[in-house]
Coordinates of C-alpha atoms in Angstrom, one line a residue:
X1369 CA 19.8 -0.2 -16.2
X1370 CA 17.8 2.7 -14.4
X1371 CA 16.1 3.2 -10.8
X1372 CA 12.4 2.2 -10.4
X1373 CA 10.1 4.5 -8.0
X1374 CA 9.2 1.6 -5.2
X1375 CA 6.4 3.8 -4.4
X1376 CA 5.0 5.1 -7.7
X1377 CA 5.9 8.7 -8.4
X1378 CA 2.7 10.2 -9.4
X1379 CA 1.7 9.3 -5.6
X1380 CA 4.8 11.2 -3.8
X1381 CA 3.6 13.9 -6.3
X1382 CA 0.6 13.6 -5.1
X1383 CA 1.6 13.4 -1.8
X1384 CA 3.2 16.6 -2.0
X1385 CA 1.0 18.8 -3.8
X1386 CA -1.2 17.8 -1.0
X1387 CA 1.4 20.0 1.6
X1388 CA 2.6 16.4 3.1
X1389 CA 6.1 15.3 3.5
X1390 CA 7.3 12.0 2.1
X1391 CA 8.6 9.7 5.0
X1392 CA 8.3 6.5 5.8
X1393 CA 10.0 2.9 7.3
X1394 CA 12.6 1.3 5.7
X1395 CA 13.5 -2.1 6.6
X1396 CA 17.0 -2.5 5.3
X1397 CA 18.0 0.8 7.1
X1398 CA 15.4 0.0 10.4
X1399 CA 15.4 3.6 10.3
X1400 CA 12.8 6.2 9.3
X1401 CA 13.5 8.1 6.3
X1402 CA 12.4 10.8 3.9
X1403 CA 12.4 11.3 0.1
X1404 CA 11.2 9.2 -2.4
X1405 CA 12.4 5.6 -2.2
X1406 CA 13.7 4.0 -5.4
X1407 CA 15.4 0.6 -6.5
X1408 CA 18.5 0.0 -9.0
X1409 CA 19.0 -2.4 -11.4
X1410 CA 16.0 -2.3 -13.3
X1411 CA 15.7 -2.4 -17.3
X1412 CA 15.3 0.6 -18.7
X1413 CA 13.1 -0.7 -21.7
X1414 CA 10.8 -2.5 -19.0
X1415 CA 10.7 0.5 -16.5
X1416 CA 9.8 2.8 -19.1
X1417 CA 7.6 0.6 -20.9
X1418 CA 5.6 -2.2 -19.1
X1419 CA 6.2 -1.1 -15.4
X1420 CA 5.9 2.7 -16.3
X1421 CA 2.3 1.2 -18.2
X1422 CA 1.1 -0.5 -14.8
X1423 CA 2.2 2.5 -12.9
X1424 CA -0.4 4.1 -15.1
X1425 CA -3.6 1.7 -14.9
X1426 CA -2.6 2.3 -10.7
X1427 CA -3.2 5.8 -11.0
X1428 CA -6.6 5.8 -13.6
X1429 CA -7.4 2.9 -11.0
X1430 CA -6.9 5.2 -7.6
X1431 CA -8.7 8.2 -9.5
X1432 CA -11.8 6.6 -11.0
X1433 CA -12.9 4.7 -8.0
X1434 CA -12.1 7.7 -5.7
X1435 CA -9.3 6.9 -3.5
X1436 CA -6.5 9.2 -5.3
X1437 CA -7.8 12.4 -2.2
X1438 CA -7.0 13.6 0.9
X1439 CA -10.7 13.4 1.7
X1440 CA -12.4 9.5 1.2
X1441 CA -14.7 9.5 4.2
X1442 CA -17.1 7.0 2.7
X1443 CA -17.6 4.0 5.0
X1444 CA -18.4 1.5 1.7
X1445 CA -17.8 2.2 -1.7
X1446 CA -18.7 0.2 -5.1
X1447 CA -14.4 -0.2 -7.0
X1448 CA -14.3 -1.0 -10.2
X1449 CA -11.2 -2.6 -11.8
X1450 CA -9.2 -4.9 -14.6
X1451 CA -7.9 -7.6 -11.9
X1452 CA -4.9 -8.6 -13.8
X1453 CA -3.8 -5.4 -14.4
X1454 CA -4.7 -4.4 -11.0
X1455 CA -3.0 -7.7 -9.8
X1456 CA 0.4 -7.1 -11.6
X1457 CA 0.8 -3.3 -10.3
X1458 CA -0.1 -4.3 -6.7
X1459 CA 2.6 -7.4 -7.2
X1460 CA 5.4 -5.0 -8.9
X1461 CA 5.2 -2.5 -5.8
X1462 CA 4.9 -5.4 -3.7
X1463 CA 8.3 -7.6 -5.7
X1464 CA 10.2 -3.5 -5.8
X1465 CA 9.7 -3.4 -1.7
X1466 CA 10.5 -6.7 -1.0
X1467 CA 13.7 -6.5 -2.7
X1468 CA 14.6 -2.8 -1.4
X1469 CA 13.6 -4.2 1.8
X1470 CA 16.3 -7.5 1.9
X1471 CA 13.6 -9.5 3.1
X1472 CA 14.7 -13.5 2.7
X1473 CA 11.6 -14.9 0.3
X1474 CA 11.9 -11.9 -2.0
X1475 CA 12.9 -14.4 -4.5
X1476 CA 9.5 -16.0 -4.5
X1477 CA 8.3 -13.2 -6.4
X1478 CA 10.7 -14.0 -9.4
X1479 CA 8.4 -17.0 -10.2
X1480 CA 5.7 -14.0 -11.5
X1481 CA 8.0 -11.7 -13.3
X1482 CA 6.5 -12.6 -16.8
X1483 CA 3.0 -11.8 -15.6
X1484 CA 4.2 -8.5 -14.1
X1485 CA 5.7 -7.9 -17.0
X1486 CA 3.9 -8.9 -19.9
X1487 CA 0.9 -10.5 -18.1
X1488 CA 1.1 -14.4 -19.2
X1489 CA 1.5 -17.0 -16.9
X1490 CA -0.9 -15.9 -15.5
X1491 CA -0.9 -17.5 -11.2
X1492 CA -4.0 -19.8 -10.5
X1493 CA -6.1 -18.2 -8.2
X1494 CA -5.7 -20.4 -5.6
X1495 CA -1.8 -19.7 -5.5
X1496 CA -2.1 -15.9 -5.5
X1497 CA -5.6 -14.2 -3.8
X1498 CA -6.1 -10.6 -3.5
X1499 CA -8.1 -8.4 -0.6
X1500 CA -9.9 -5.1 -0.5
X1501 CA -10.3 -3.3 2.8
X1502 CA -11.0 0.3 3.4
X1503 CA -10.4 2.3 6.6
X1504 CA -12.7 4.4 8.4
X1505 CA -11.9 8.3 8.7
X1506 CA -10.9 9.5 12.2
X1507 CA -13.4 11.9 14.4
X1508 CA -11.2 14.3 15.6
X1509 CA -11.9 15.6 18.9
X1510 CA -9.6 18.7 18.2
X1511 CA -8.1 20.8 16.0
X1512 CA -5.3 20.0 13.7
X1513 CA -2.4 22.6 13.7
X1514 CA -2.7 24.8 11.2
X1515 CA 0.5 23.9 9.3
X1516 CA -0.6 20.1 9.3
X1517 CA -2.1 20.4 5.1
X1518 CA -4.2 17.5 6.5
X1519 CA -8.4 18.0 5.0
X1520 CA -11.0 17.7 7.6
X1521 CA -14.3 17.3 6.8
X1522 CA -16.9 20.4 7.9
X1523 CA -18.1 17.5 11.0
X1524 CA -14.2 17.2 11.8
X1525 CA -13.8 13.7 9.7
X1526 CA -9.9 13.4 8.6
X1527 CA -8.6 10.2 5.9
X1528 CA -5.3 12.0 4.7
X1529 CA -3.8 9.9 1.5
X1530 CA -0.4 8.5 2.9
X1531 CA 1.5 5.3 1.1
X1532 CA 2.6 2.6 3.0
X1533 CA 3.9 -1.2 2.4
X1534 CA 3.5 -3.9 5.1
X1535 CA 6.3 -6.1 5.5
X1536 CA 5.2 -9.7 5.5
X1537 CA 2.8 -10.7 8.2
X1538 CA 5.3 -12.9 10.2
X1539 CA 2.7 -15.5 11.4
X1540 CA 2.3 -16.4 8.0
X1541 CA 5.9 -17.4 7.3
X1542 CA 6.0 -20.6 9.3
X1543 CA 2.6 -21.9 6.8
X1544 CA 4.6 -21.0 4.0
X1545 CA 2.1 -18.1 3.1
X1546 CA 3.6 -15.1 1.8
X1547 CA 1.0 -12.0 2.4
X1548 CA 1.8 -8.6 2.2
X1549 CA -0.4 -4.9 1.8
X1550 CA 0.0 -1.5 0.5
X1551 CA -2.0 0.9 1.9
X1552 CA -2.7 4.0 -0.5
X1553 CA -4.8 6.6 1.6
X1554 CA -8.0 5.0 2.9
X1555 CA -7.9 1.7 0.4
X1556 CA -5.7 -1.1 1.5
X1557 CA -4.9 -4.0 -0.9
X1558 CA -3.6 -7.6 0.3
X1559 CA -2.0 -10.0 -1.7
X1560 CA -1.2 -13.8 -0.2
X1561 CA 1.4 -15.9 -2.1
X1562 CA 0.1 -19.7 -1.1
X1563 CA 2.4 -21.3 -3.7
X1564 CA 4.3 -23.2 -1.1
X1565 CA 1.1 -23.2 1.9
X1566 CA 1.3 -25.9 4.0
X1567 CA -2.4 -25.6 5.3
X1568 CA -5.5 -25.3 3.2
X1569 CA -5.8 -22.6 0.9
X1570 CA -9.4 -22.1 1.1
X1571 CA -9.5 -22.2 4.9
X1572 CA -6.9 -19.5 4.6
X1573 CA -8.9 -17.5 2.9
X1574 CA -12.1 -17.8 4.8
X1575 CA -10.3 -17.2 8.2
X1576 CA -8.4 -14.1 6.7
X1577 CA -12.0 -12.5 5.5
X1578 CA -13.6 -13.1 8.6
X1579 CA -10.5 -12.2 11.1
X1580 CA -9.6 -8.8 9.1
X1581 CA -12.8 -8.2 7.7
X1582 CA -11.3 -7.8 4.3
X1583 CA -12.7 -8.9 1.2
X1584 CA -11.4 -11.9 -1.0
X1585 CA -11.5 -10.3 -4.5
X1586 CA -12.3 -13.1 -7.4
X1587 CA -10.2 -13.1 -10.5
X1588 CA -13.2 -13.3 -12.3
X1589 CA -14.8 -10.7 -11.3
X1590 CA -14.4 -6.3 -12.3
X1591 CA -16.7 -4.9 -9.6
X1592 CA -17.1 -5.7 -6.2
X1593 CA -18.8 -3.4 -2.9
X1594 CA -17.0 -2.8 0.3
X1595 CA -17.3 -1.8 3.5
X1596 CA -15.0 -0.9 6.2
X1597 CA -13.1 -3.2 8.1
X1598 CA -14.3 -1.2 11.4
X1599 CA -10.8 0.6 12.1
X1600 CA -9.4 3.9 11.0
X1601 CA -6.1 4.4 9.9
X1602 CA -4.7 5.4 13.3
X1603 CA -5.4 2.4 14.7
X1604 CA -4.1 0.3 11.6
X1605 CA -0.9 2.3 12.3
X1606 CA -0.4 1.4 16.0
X1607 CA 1.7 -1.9 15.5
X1608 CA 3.7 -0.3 13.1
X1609 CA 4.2 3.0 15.1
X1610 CA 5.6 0.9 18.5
X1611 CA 8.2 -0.7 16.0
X1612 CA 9.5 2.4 14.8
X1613 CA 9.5 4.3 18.4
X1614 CA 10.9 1.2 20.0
X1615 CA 13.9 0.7 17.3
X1616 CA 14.6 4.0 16.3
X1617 CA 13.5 5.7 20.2
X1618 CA 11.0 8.4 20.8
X1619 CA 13.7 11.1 21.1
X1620 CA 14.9 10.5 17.6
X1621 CA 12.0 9.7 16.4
X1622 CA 10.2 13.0 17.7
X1623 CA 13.1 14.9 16.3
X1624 CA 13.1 13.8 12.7
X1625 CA 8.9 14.4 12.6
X1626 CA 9.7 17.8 14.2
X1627 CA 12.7 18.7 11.5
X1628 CA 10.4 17.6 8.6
X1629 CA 10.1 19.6 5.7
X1630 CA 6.3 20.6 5.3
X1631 CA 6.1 21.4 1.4
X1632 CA 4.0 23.9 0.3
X1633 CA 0.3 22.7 -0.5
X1634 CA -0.6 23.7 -4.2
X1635 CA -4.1 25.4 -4.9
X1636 CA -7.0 23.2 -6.4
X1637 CA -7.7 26.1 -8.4

């Protein structure tokens, strides 16, 4: 048995090369934390072979369509993708966190392990859906300091590539609707578990497009055009940012940003 990256490693590589520190939430610890999140128990054979496969389609996938910079200011944007392949690597990051995370209906996920793993049995697409949203960049009224590493644009745009995994959206739980994201820079990507909904599916899915101004990807499909959901990553970040100041307290909190190890940004050259 080995450990599995939750987070992908070519993205905290990315992440630093880019002269930004890797820290985020961790549920199971309600703390924050730095360094590169992993998760035991997992085969070796299948995290060097079928995981360590999808880990690479997620990076060809982040690269060709753009997203893998510390620069997308693009407020719409034509992705191109294999949607089972795309489907599987979103699920395996989203099963990995779930589990790390000791959240109860992590179990759910064990009903898709052959697809993740070898892609049969493969979920009917009204049992598993899939949403694109993209963030806005933020107009900075400012300067950033200096030490930052974070790219602004020459009209002072900023979209910095950070990682993060949404636990499940708790209003979701009581319907029996399992829906979780993973934000990588400006790209967000939703998947919903309605295996076990108790209200319709397709209502579901038409209030979630309109409410979040997401995009309901169909399984069918390999192309699709998007355009902003109308809020820039700050703003996504504002629920998430009063649950960590209010549980871990603004002292502490400030104090571990403050102590964080800024690596050293590596030259594009």
């Amino acid at each position: 048995m080995t450990r599995e990256h939750i987070i992908p490693s070519f993205l905290y590589k990315f992440q630093t090369d880019s002269g930004l520190p890797s820290i985020g939430w961790n549920e199971r610890a309600n703390d924050v934390i730095g360094g590169e999140a992993k998760i035991a128990d997992v085969c070796g054979d299948c995290n060097n072979g079928p995981l360590g496969n999808l880990d690479g389609y997620g990076k060809n996938f982040l690269i060709e369509n753009g997203f893998l910079t510390q620069s997308f200011f693009k407020t719409k944007t034509d992705i191109n993708y294999d949607y089972n392949m795309l489907l599987r690597w979103v699920m395996k990051i989203s099963y990995n966190a779930a589990v790390a995370g000791g959240e109860p209906y992590s179990s759910v996920f064990n009903d898709y392990r052959k697809f993740i793993l070898e892609g049969v049995d493969i979920p009917d697409k009204s049992e598993v859906m899939m949403f694109f949203g993209i963030t806005s960049p933020v107009k900075l009224n400012g300067k950033l300091e200096e030490f930052s590493n974070i790219e602004v644009s020459d009209d002072n745009l900023c979209a910095p590539f950070y990682v993060r995994i949404t636990s499940n959206i708790p209003d979701f739980l009581p319907k029996g609707i399992i829906m979780k994201g993973i934000y990588f820079g400006s790209l967000f990507i939703h998947i919903a578990i309605l295996k076990n909904a108790k209200d319709s599916k397709s209502f579901f899915k038409r209030q979630v497009c309109k409410t979040a101004k997401i995009k309901y990807i169909d399984p069918n499909t390999s192309a699709c055009h998007i355009e902003t959901c109308g809020k820039n990553w700050i703003e996504l970040y504002k629920k998430q940012a009063a649950i960590e100041y209010g549980t871990v307290g603004f002292e502490k909190l400030d104090k571990k940003l403050s102590n964080l190890k800024i690596p050293k940004k590596k030259s594009k050259n």
